[in-house]
Amino acid sequence: MASEPRPDEQLVSRAVEAGLSSQLDAAENVSVDVRTDLLHAVQGQVDSVAVSGQGVVMQGLTVQDMEVQTDRIQVNPLSILFGKVEFNQPVNAAARMTLTESDLDRALNSDLVLNQIPPLHLSVDGEKVIVSLQPPLKVRLPGNNRIGLDGNARLQEPTGTRQLGFSVVIIPRTDDRPALLESFNCQPGTGMSIAFTIALMQKLQEILDLPYLQIDGMAFRIKNLDVHAGSVAIQTEARVHRIPDLQS
């Protein structure tokens, strides 16, 4: 159990908390616990940072509940005084968050997330096909440890461009089993070949099997997904090189 923060740690924590809160659109509650002292803070050394919040909204994206914990880090000394932690070197962090089905829908259809999803490049019968997701995307959390996704994609083929409607069901990974692509269904009448369907399913399974993902300044992996009807609790581990400005 962590000890009570000293007065100097409380001072630094409140400064960071104020700076973080100023970058959020809204939050029911945000709490920051920085373990350091004023001398080390001025030198840019922090033993750990813990952030917790409820009802956090940033750039229109909502997280019902969140906890973030880092290990020892070095930061830009001036950034602490202005309540914004900027890293001088990569930081290891662990996070837990709870999102509802509607939270995930808004996130997946936001420019912030869509811009981070690269097109898929497939080889189908020796020809190159590029698959790009197209909003709107719809998440389904029926429970039973399943995650469903319905949406559309644009296919760029040698013969031209066309749209594809699809429905995917994923079984998240557990400690003793990798993530599985349970089903992939195309919208009736789209005329997808068996070769294309197999190539796409293989590519999706490759993505599910990746040990980690890289997104704008950090590498992370999903450690655990606890899926309930209508909501999901996500645990992640990350190595963060930088944190993008939430106001950009």
PDB file of C-alpha atoms in Angstrom:
ATOM      1  CA  MET A   1       0.000   0.000   0.000  1.00  0.00           C
ATOM      2  CA  ALA A   2       1.446   3.392  -1.024  1.00  0.00           C
ATOM      3  CA  SER A   3       2.374   5.793   1.747  1.00  0.00           C
ATOM      4  CA  GLU A   4       0.647   9.134   2.143  1.00  0.00           C
ATOM      5  CA  PRO A   5       2.201  11.775  -0.134  1.00  0.00           C
ATOM      6  CA  ARG A   6       4.416  14.376   1.480  1.00  0.00           C
ATOM      7  CA  PRO A   7       3.420  18.070   1.258  1.00  0.00           C
ATOM      8  CA  ASP A   8       5.920  18.717  -1.554  1.00  0.00           C
ATOM      9  CA  GLU A   9       4.583  15.710  -3.498  1.00  0.00           C
ATOM     10  CA  GLN A  10       1.049  17.014  -3.014  1.00  0.00           C
ATOM     11  CA  LEU A  11       2.114  20.392  -4.395  1.00  0.00           C
ATOM     12  CA  VAL A  12       3.612  18.863  -7.535  1.00  0.00           C
ATOM     13  CA  SER A  13       0.622  16.515  -7.940  1.00  0.00           C
ATOM     14  CA  ARG A  14      -1.863  19.395  -7.766  1.00  0.00           C
ATOM     15  CA  ALA A  15       0.097  21.325 -10.388  1.00  0.00           C
ATOM     16  CA  VAL A  16       0.068  18.362 -12.777  1.00  0.00           C
ATOM     17  CA  GLU A  17      -3.601  17.701 -12.001  1.00  0.00           C
ATOM     18  CA  ALA A  18      -4.540  21.291 -12.850  1.00  0.00           C
ATOM     19  CA  GLY A  19      -2.597  21.174 -16.104  1.00  0.00           C
ATOM     20  CA  LEU A  20      -4.124  17.843 -17.127  1.00  0.00           C
ATOM     21  CA  SER A  21      -7.656  18.975 -16.277  1.00  0.00           C
ATOM     22  CA  SER A  22      -7.203  22.079 -18.427  1.00  0.00           C
ATOM     23  CA  GLN A  23      -6.618  19.846 -21.473  1.00  0.00           C
ATOM     24  CA  LEU A  24      -9.779  17.776 -20.976  1.00  0.00           C
ATOM     25  CA  ASP A  25     -13.173  18.672 -22.416  1.00  0.00           C
ATOM     26  CA  ALA A  26     -14.827  17.425 -19.222  1.00  0.00           C
ATOM     27  CA  ALA A  27     -14.292  15.074 -16.288  1.00  0.00           C
ATOM     28  CA  GLU A  28     -16.355  14.025 -13.299  1.00  0.00           C
ATOM     29  CA  ASN A  29     -13.152  13.487 -11.348  1.00  0.00           C
ATOM     30  CA  VAL A  30      -9.403  13.491 -12.016  1.00  0.00           C
ATOM     31  CA  SER A  31      -6.754  12.649  -9.435  1.00  0.00           C
ATOM     32  CA  VAL A  32      -2.974  12.742  -9.899  1.00  0.00           C
ATOM     33  CA  ASP A  33      -0.362  11.300  -7.526  1.00  0.00           C
ATOM     34  CA  VAL A  34       3.237  12.240  -8.361  1.00  0.00           C
ATOM     35  CA  ARG A  35       5.949  10.676  -6.195  1.00  0.00           C
ATOM     36  CA  THR A  36       8.995  12.954  -6.110  1.00  0.00           C
ATOM     37  CA  ASP A  37      10.184  16.016  -4.227  1.00  0.00           C
ATOM     38  CA  LEU A  38      10.655  19.611  -5.286  1.00  0.00           C
ATOM     39  CA  LEU A  39      14.424  19.243  -5.713  1.00  0.00           C
ATOM     40  CA  HIS A  40      14.096  16.158  -7.911  1.00  0.00           C
ATOM     41  CA  ALA A  41      11.154  17.718  -9.757  1.00  0.00           C
ATOM     42  CA  VAL A  42      13.279  20.745 -10.639  1.00  0.00           C
ATOM     43  CA  GLN A  43      15.919  18.296 -11.909  1.00  0.00           C
ATOM     44  CA  GLY A  44      13.317  16.476 -13.985  1.00  0.00           C
ATOM     45  CA  GLN A  45      13.209  13.264 -11.951  1.00  0.00           C
ATOM     46  CA  VAL A  46       9.962  11.573 -10.899  1.00  0.00           C
ATOM     47  CA  ASP A  47       9.707   8.227  -9.125  1.00  0.00           C
ATOM     48  CA  SER A  48       6.201   7.517 -10.443  1.00  0.00           C
ATOM     49  CA  VAL A  49       2.998   9.131 -11.692  1.00  0.00           C
ATOM     50  CA  ALA A  50      -0.491   7.721 -11.086  1.00  0.00           C
ATOM     51  CA  VAL A  51      -3.585   9.181 -12.740  1.00  0.00           C
ATOM     52  CA  SER A  52      -7.175   8.142 -12.114  1.00  0.00           C
ATOM     53  CA  GLY A  53     -10.379   9.619 -13.458  1.00  0.00           C
ATOM     54  CA  GLN A  54     -14.076   9.059 -14.027  1.00  0.00           C
ATOM     55  CA  GLY A  55     -16.224  10.386 -16.841  1.00  0.00           C
ATOM     56  CA  VAL A  56     -13.180  11.707 -18.685  1.00  0.00           C
ATOM     57  CA  VAL A  57     -13.865  13.395 -22.045  1.00  0.00           C
ATOM     58  CA  MET A  58     -11.088  14.545 -24.378  1.00  0.00           C
ATOM     59  CA  GLN A  59     -11.511  15.558 -27.999  1.00  0.00           C
ATOM     60  CA  GLY A  60     -15.086  14.278 -27.749  1.00  0.00           C
ATOM     61  CA  LEU A  61     -13.998  10.773 -26.670  1.00  0.00           C
ATOM     62  CA  THR A  62     -15.373   9.440 -23.381  1.00  0.00           C
ATOM     63  CA  VAL A  63     -13.835   6.979 -20.912  1.00  0.00           C
ATOM     64  CA  GLN A  64     -16.086   5.904 -18.052  1.00  0.00           C
ATOM     65  CA  ASP A  65     -13.269   4.981 -15.685  1.00  0.00           C
ATOM     66  CA  MET A  66      -9.486   5.013 -16.028  1.00  0.00           C
ATOM     67  CA  GLU A  67      -6.277   4.396 -14.087  1.00  0.00           C
ATOM     68  CA  VAL A  68      -2.744   4.987 -15.386  1.00  0.00           C
ATOM     69  CA  GLN A  69       0.476   4.130 -13.533  1.00  0.00           C
ATOM     70  CA  THR A  70       4.061   4.806 -14.650  1.00  0.00           C
ATOM     71  CA  ASP A  71       7.413   3.710 -13.281  1.00  0.00           C
ATOM     72  CA  ARG A  72      10.421   5.999 -12.745  1.00  0.00           C
ATOM     73  CA  ILE A  73      10.600   8.688 -15.399  1.00  0.00           C
ATOM     74  CA  GLN A  74      12.564  11.750 -16.390  1.00  0.00           C
ATOM     75  CA  VAL A  75      10.623  14.762 -17.533  1.00  0.00           C
ATOM     76  CA  ASN A  76      11.187  18.259 -18.813  1.00  0.00           C
ATOM     77  CA  PRO A  77      11.639  20.131 -15.498  1.00  0.00           C
ATOM     78  CA  LEU A  78       9.706  23.203 -16.610  1.00  0.00           C
ATOM     79  CA  SER A  79       6.783  21.081 -17.789  1.00  0.00           C
ATOM     80  CA  ILE A  80       6.027  19.919 -14.228  1.00  0.00           C
ATOM     81  CA  LEU A  81       5.699  23.507 -13.023  1.00  0.00           C
ATOM     82  CA  PHE A  82       3.161  24.146 -15.781  1.00  0.00           C
ATOM     83  CA  GLY A  83       1.252  20.969 -14.930  1.00  0.00           C
ATOM     84  CA  LYS A  84       2.111  19.050 -18.101  1.00  0.00           C
ATOM     85  CA  VAL A  85       4.407  16.018 -18.026  1.00  0.00           C
ATOM     86  CA  GLU A  86       6.726  15.860 -21.058  1.00  0.00           C
ATOM     87  CA  PHE A  87       9.118  12.907 -21.215  1.00  0.00           C
ATOM     88  CA  ASN A  88      12.848  13.184 -21.854  1.00  0.00           C
ATOM     89  CA  GLN A  89      13.083   9.405 -22.326  1.00  0.00           C
ATOM     90  CA  PRO A  90      10.628   6.536 -22.940  1.00  0.00           C
ATOM     91  CA  VAL A  91       8.344   5.652 -20.033  1.00  0.00           C
ATOM     92  CA  ASN A  92       6.779   2.322 -19.104  1.00  0.00           C
ATOM     93  CA  ALA A  93       3.111   2.652 -18.217  1.00  0.00           C
ATOM     94  CA  ALA A  94       0.171   0.433 -17.339  1.00  0.00           C
ATOM     95  CA  ALA A  95      -3.430   1.497 -17.835  1.00  0.00           C
ATOM     96  CA  ARG A  96      -6.894   0.232 -17.075  1.00  0.00           C
ATOM     97  CA  MET A  97     -10.058   1.756 -18.503  1.00  0.00           C
ATOM     98  CA  THR A  98     -13.737   0.974 -18.864  1.00  0.00           C
ATOM     99  CA  LEU A  99     -15.702   1.951 -21.967  1.00  0.00           C
ATOM    100  CA  THR A 100     -19.298   1.431 -23.009  1.00  0.00           C
ATOM    101  CA  GLU A 101     -20.473   0.334 -26.443  1.00  0.00           C
ATOM    102  CA  SER A 102     -21.335   3.946 -27.325  1.00  0.00           C
ATOM    103  CA  ASP A 103     -17.921   5.147 -26.062  1.00  0.00           C
ATOM    104  CA  LEU A 104     -16.219   2.709 -28.446  1.00  0.00           C
ATOM    105  CA  ASP A 105     -18.481   3.762 -31.322  1.00  0.00           C
ATOM    106  CA  ARG A 106     -17.548   7.420 -30.872  1.00  0.00           C
ATOM    107  CA  ALA A 107     -13.864   6.548 -30.543  1.00  0.00           C
ATOM    108  CA  LEU A 108     -13.718   4.335 -33.648  1.00  0.00           C
ATOM    109  CA  ASN A 109     -15.526   6.932 -35.761  1.00  0.00           C
ATOM    110  CA  SER A 110     -13.386   9.859 -34.606  1.00  0.00           C
ATOM    111  CA  ASP A 111     -10.676  11.363 -36.800  1.00  0.00           C
ATOM    112  CA  LEU A 112      -8.248  10.843 -33.902  1.00  0.00           C
ATOM    113  CA  VAL A 113      -8.608   7.043 -34.175  1.00  0.00           C
ATOM    114  CA  LEU A 114      -9.403   6.652 -37.890  1.00  0.00           C
ATOM    115  CA  ASN A 115      -6.217   8.517 -38.807  1.00  0.00           C
ATOM    116  CA  GLN A 116      -4.207   5.926 -36.855  1.00  0.00           C
ATOM    117  CA  ILE A 117      -5.668   2.915 -38.721  1.00  0.00           C
ATOM    118  CA  PRO A 118      -3.573   2.164 -41.818  1.00  0.00           C
ATOM    119  CA  PRO A 119      -5.023   0.518 -44.942  1.00  0.00           C
ATOM    120  CA  LEU A 120      -4.552  -3.242 -45.295  1.00  0.00           C
ATOM    121  CA  HIS A 121      -2.456  -4.399 -48.240  1.00  0.00           C
ATOM    122  CA  LEU A 122      -3.485  -7.834 -49.538  1.00  0.00           C
ATOM    123  CA  SER A 123      -2.189 -10.124 -52.244  1.00  0.00           C
ATOM    124  CA  VAL A 124      -5.141 -11.858 -53.919  1.00  0.00           C
ATOM    125  CA  ASP A 125      -4.296 -14.314 -56.698  1.00  0.00           C
ATOM    126  CA  GLY A 126      -1.068 -12.396 -57.304  1.00  0.00           C
ATOM    127  CA  GLU A 127      -2.788  -9.000 -57.519  1.00  0.00           C
ATOM    128  CA  LYS A 128      -2.578  -6.133 -55.014  1.00  0.00           C
ATOM    129  CA  VAL A 129      -5.752  -5.114 -53.191  1.00  0.00           C
ATOM    130  CA  ILE A 130      -5.891  -2.242 -50.671  1.00  0.00           C
ATOM    131  CA  VAL A 131      -8.625  -2.275 -48.007  1.00  0.00           C
ATOM    132  CA  SER A 132      -9.441   0.988 -46.174  1.00  0.00           C
ATOM    133  CA  LEU A 133     -12.014   1.244 -43.380  1.00  0.00           C
ATOM    134  CA  GLN A 134     -14.839   3.711 -43.973  1.00  0.00           C
ATOM    135  CA  PRO A 135     -17.017   5.248 -41.243  1.00  0.00           C
ATOM    136  CA  PRO A 136     -19.488   4.744 -39.767  1.00  0.00           C
ATOM    137  CA  LEU A 137     -18.293   1.701 -37.784  1.00  0.00           C
ATOM    138  CA  LYS A 138     -20.524  -0.001 -35.227  1.00  0.00           C
ATOM    139  CA  VAL A 139     -19.247  -1.940 -32.206  1.00  0.00           C
ATOM    140  CA  ARG A 140     -21.318  -4.721 -30.647  1.00  0.00           C
ATOM    141  CA  LEU A 141     -20.656  -6.002 -27.117  1.00  0.00           C
ATOM    142  CA  PRO A 142     -23.139  -8.864 -26.702  1.00  0.00           C
ATOM    143  CA  GLY A 143     -21.255 -10.410 -23.780  1.00  0.00           C
ATOM    144  CA  ASN A 144     -20.014 -14.004 -23.767  1.00  0.00           C
ATOM    145  CA  ASN A 145     -16.474 -12.643 -24.289  1.00  0.00           C
ATOM    146  CA  ARG A 146     -17.222 -11.531 -27.860  1.00  0.00           C
ATOM    147  CA  ILE A 147     -16.613  -8.243 -29.642  1.00  0.00           C
ATOM    148  CA  GLY A 148     -18.492  -7.540 -32.855  1.00  0.00           C
ATOM    149  CA  LEU A 149     -17.743  -4.882 -35.464  1.00  0.00           C
ATOM    150  CA  ASP A 150     -19.976  -3.896 -38.382  1.00  0.00           C
ATOM    151  CA  GLY A 151     -18.841  -1.449 -41.019  1.00  0.00           C
ATOM    152  CA  ASN A 152     -17.786  -0.655 -44.542  1.00  0.00           C
ATOM    153  CA  ALA A 153     -14.483  -0.663 -46.366  1.00  0.00           C
ATOM    154  CA  ARG A 154     -13.231   0.701 -49.662  1.00  0.00           C
ATOM    155  CA  LEU A 155     -11.466  -1.822 -51.888  1.00  0.00           C
ATOM    156  CA  GLN A 156      -8.871  -0.597 -54.376  1.00  0.00           C
ATOM    157  CA  GLU A 157      -8.402  -3.358 -56.951  1.00  0.00           C
ATOM    158  CA  PRO A 158      -6.633  -3.464 -60.329  1.00  0.00           C
ATOM    159  CA  THR A 159     -10.053  -3.243 -62.000  1.00  0.00           C
ATOM    160  CA  GLY A 160     -11.281  -0.277 -59.953  1.00  0.00           C
ATOM    161  CA  THR A 161     -12.695   0.760 -56.576  1.00  0.00           C
ATOM    162  CA  ARG A 162     -15.767  -0.579 -54.800  1.00  0.00           C
ATOM    163  CA  GLN A 163     -17.380  -0.726 -51.365  1.00  0.00           C
ATOM    164  CA  LEU A 164     -17.587  -3.720 -49.047  1.00  0.00           C
ATOM    165  CA  GLY A 165     -19.973  -4.128 -46.123  1.00  0.00           C
ATOM    166  CA  PHE A 166     -18.760  -6.516 -43.438  1.00  0.00           C
ATOM    167  CA  SER A 167     -19.430  -7.970 -39.997  1.00  0.00           C
ATOM    168  CA  VAL A 168     -16.634  -9.346 -37.770  1.00  0.00           C
ATOM    169  CA  VAL A 169     -16.716 -11.206 -34.449  1.00  0.00           C
ATOM    170  CA  ILE A 170     -13.519 -11.395 -32.368  1.00  0.00           C
ATOM    171  CA  ILE A 171     -12.773 -13.465 -29.270  1.00  0.00           C
ATOM    172  CA  PRO A 172     -10.196 -11.501 -27.194  1.00  0.00           C
ATOM    173  CA  ARG A 173      -6.988 -13.139 -26.029  1.00  0.00           C
ATOM    174  CA  THR A 174      -6.673 -14.641 -22.563  1.00  0.00           C
ATOM    175  CA  ASP A 175      -3.653 -15.750 -20.514  1.00  0.00           C
ATOM    176  CA  ASP A 176      -3.760 -19.207 -22.115  1.00  0.00           C
ATOM    177  CA  ARG A 177      -5.241 -18.505 -25.572  1.00  0.00           C
ATOM    178  CA  PRO A 178      -4.461 -16.002 -28.352  1.00  0.00           C
ATOM    179  CA  ALA A 179      -7.066 -13.683 -29.824  1.00  0.00           C
ATOM    180  CA  LEU A 180      -9.260 -15.402 -32.407  1.00  0.00           C
ATOM    181  CA  LEU A 181     -11.186 -14.191 -35.432  1.00  0.00           C
ATOM    182  CA  GLU A 182     -14.403 -16.156 -34.891  1.00  0.00           C
ATOM    183  CA  SER A 183     -16.234 -15.013 -38.012  1.00  0.00           C
ATOM    184  CA  PHE A 184     -16.041 -12.635 -40.956  1.00  0.00           C
ATOM    185  CA  ASN A 185     -19.106 -12.069 -43.117  1.00  0.00           C
ATOM    186  CA  CYS A 186     -19.450  -9.904 -46.212  1.00  0.00           C
ATOM    187  CA  GLN A 187     -22.631  -8.047 -47.073  1.00  0.00           C
ATOM    188  CA  PRO A 188     -24.766 -10.149 -49.452  1.00  0.00           C
ATOM    189  CA  GLY A 189     -24.366  -9.238 -53.102  1.00  0.00           C
ATOM    190  CA  THR A 190     -20.837  -7.818 -52.873  1.00  0.00           C
ATOM    191  CA  GLY A 191     -19.400 -10.707 -54.885  1.00  0.00           C
ATOM    192  CA  MET A 192     -16.257 -11.339 -52.851  1.00  0.00           C
ATOM    193  CA  SER A 193     -14.098 -14.186 -54.096  1.00  0.00           C
ATOM    194  CA  ILE A 194     -13.007 -17.026 -51.833  1.00  0.00           C
ATOM    195  CA  ALA A 195      -9.373 -16.009 -52.429  1.00  0.00           C
ATOM    196  CA  PHE A 196     -10.082 -12.443 -51.245  1.00  0.00           C
ATOM    197  CA  THR A 197     -11.985 -13.628 -48.168  1.00  0.00           C
ATOM    198  CA  ILE A 198      -9.168 -15.990 -47.176  1.00  0.00           C
ATOM    199  CA  ALA A 199      -6.492 -13.308 -47.707  1.00  0.00           C
ATOM    200  CA  LEU A 200      -8.439 -10.773 -45.634  1.00  0.00           C
ATOM    201  CA  MET A 201      -9.105 -13.201 -42.783  1.00  0.00           C
ATOM    202  CA  GLN A 202      -5.412 -14.160 -42.720  1.00  0.00           C
ATOM    203  CA  LYS A 203      -4.417 -10.480 -42.545  1.00  0.00           C
ATOM    204  CA  LEU A 204      -6.887  -9.781 -39.733  1.00  0.00           C
ATOM    205  CA  GLN A 205      -5.595 -12.771 -37.772  1.00  0.00           C
ATOM    206  CA  GLU A 206      -2.016 -11.516 -38.281  1.00  0.00           C
ATOM    207  CA  ILE A 207      -3.025  -8.196 -36.712  1.00  0.00           C
ATOM    208  CA  LEU A 208      -4.654  -9.976 -33.776  1.00  0.00           C
ATOM    209  CA  ASP A 209      -1.452 -12.007 -33.285  1.00  0.00           C
ATOM    210  CA  LEU A 210       0.856  -8.965 -33.151  1.00  0.00           C
ATOM    211  CA  PRO A 211       2.717  -8.795 -29.809  1.00  0.00           C
ATOM    212  CA  TYR A 212       2.217  -5.026 -29.679  1.00  0.00           C
ATOM    213  CA  LEU A 213       0.873  -2.105 -31.696  1.00  0.00           C
ATOM    214  CA  GLN A 214       2.561   1.210 -32.440  1.00  0.00           C
ATOM    215  CA  ILE A 215       0.537   4.407 -32.425  1.00  0.00           C
ATOM    216  CA  ASP A 216       1.970   7.937 -32.586  1.00  0.00           C
ATOM    217  CA  GLY A 217       4.787   7.921 -30.092  1.00  0.00           C
ATOM    218  CA  MET A 218       4.092   4.746 -28.171  1.00  0.00           C
ATOM    219  CA  ALA A 219       4.148   0.968 -28.441  1.00  0.00           C
ATOM    220  CA  PHE A 220       1.451  -0.846 -26.502  1.00  0.00           C
ATOM    221  CA  ARG A 221      -0.179  -4.207 -26.063  1.00  0.00           C
ATOM    222  CA  ILE A 222      -3.588  -5.159 -24.754  1.00  0.00           C
ATOM    223  CA  LYS A 223      -2.947  -7.313 -21.712  1.00  0.00           C
ATOM    224  CA  ASN A 224      -6.551  -8.212 -20.966  1.00  0.00           C
ATOM    225  CA  LEU A 225     -10.074  -7.524 -22.228  1.00  0.00           C
ATOM    226  CA  ASP A 226     -12.977  -8.236 -19.906  1.00  0.00           C
ATOM    227  CA  VAL A 227     -16.040  -8.049 -22.141  1.00  0.00           C
ATOM    228  CA  HIS A 228     -19.521  -7.682 -20.679  1.00  0.00           C
ATOM    229  CA  ALA A 229     -22.834  -6.969 -22.358  1.00  0.00           C
ATOM    230  CA  GLY A 230     -22.628  -3.282 -23.271  1.00  0.00           C
ATOM    231  CA  SER A 231     -19.173  -2.516 -21.831  1.00  0.00           C
ATOM    232  CA  VAL A 232     -15.542  -3.630 -21.805  1.00  0.00           C
ATOM    233  CA  ALA A 233     -12.704  -3.243 -19.293  1.00  0.00           C
ATOM    234  CA  ILE A 234      -9.305  -2.928 -20.980  1.00  0.00           C
ATOM    235  CA  GLN A 235      -5.875  -3.422 -19.426  1.00  0.00           C
ATOM    236  CA  THR A 236      -2.863  -2.282 -21.435  1.00  0.00           C
ATOM    237  CA  GLU A 237       0.901  -1.974 -21.077  1.00  0.00           C
ATOM    238  CA  ALA A 238       2.801   0.669 -23.021  1.00  0.00           C
ATOM    239  CA  ARG A 239       6.211   2.144 -23.652  1.00  0.00           C
ATOM    240  CA  VAL A 240       5.579   5.813 -24.266  1.00  0.00           C
ATOM    241  CA  HIS A 241       8.076   8.005 -26.101  1.00  0.00           C
ATOM    242  CA  ARG A 242       5.888  11.091 -26.155  1.00  0.00           C
ATOM    243  CA  ILE A 243       2.362  12.202 -25.343  1.00  0.00           C
ATOM    244  CA  PRO A 244       0.664  14.214 -28.101  1.00  0.00           C
ATOM    245  CA  ASP A 245      -0.924  17.529 -27.159  1.00  0.00           C
ATOM    246  CA  LEU A 246      -4.590  16.811 -26.488  1.00  0.00           C
ATOM    247  CA  GLN A 247      -5.508  20.228 -27.822  1.00  0.00           C
ATOM    248  CA  SER A 248      -3.874  19.745 -31.228  1.00  0.00           C
TER     249      SER A 248
END
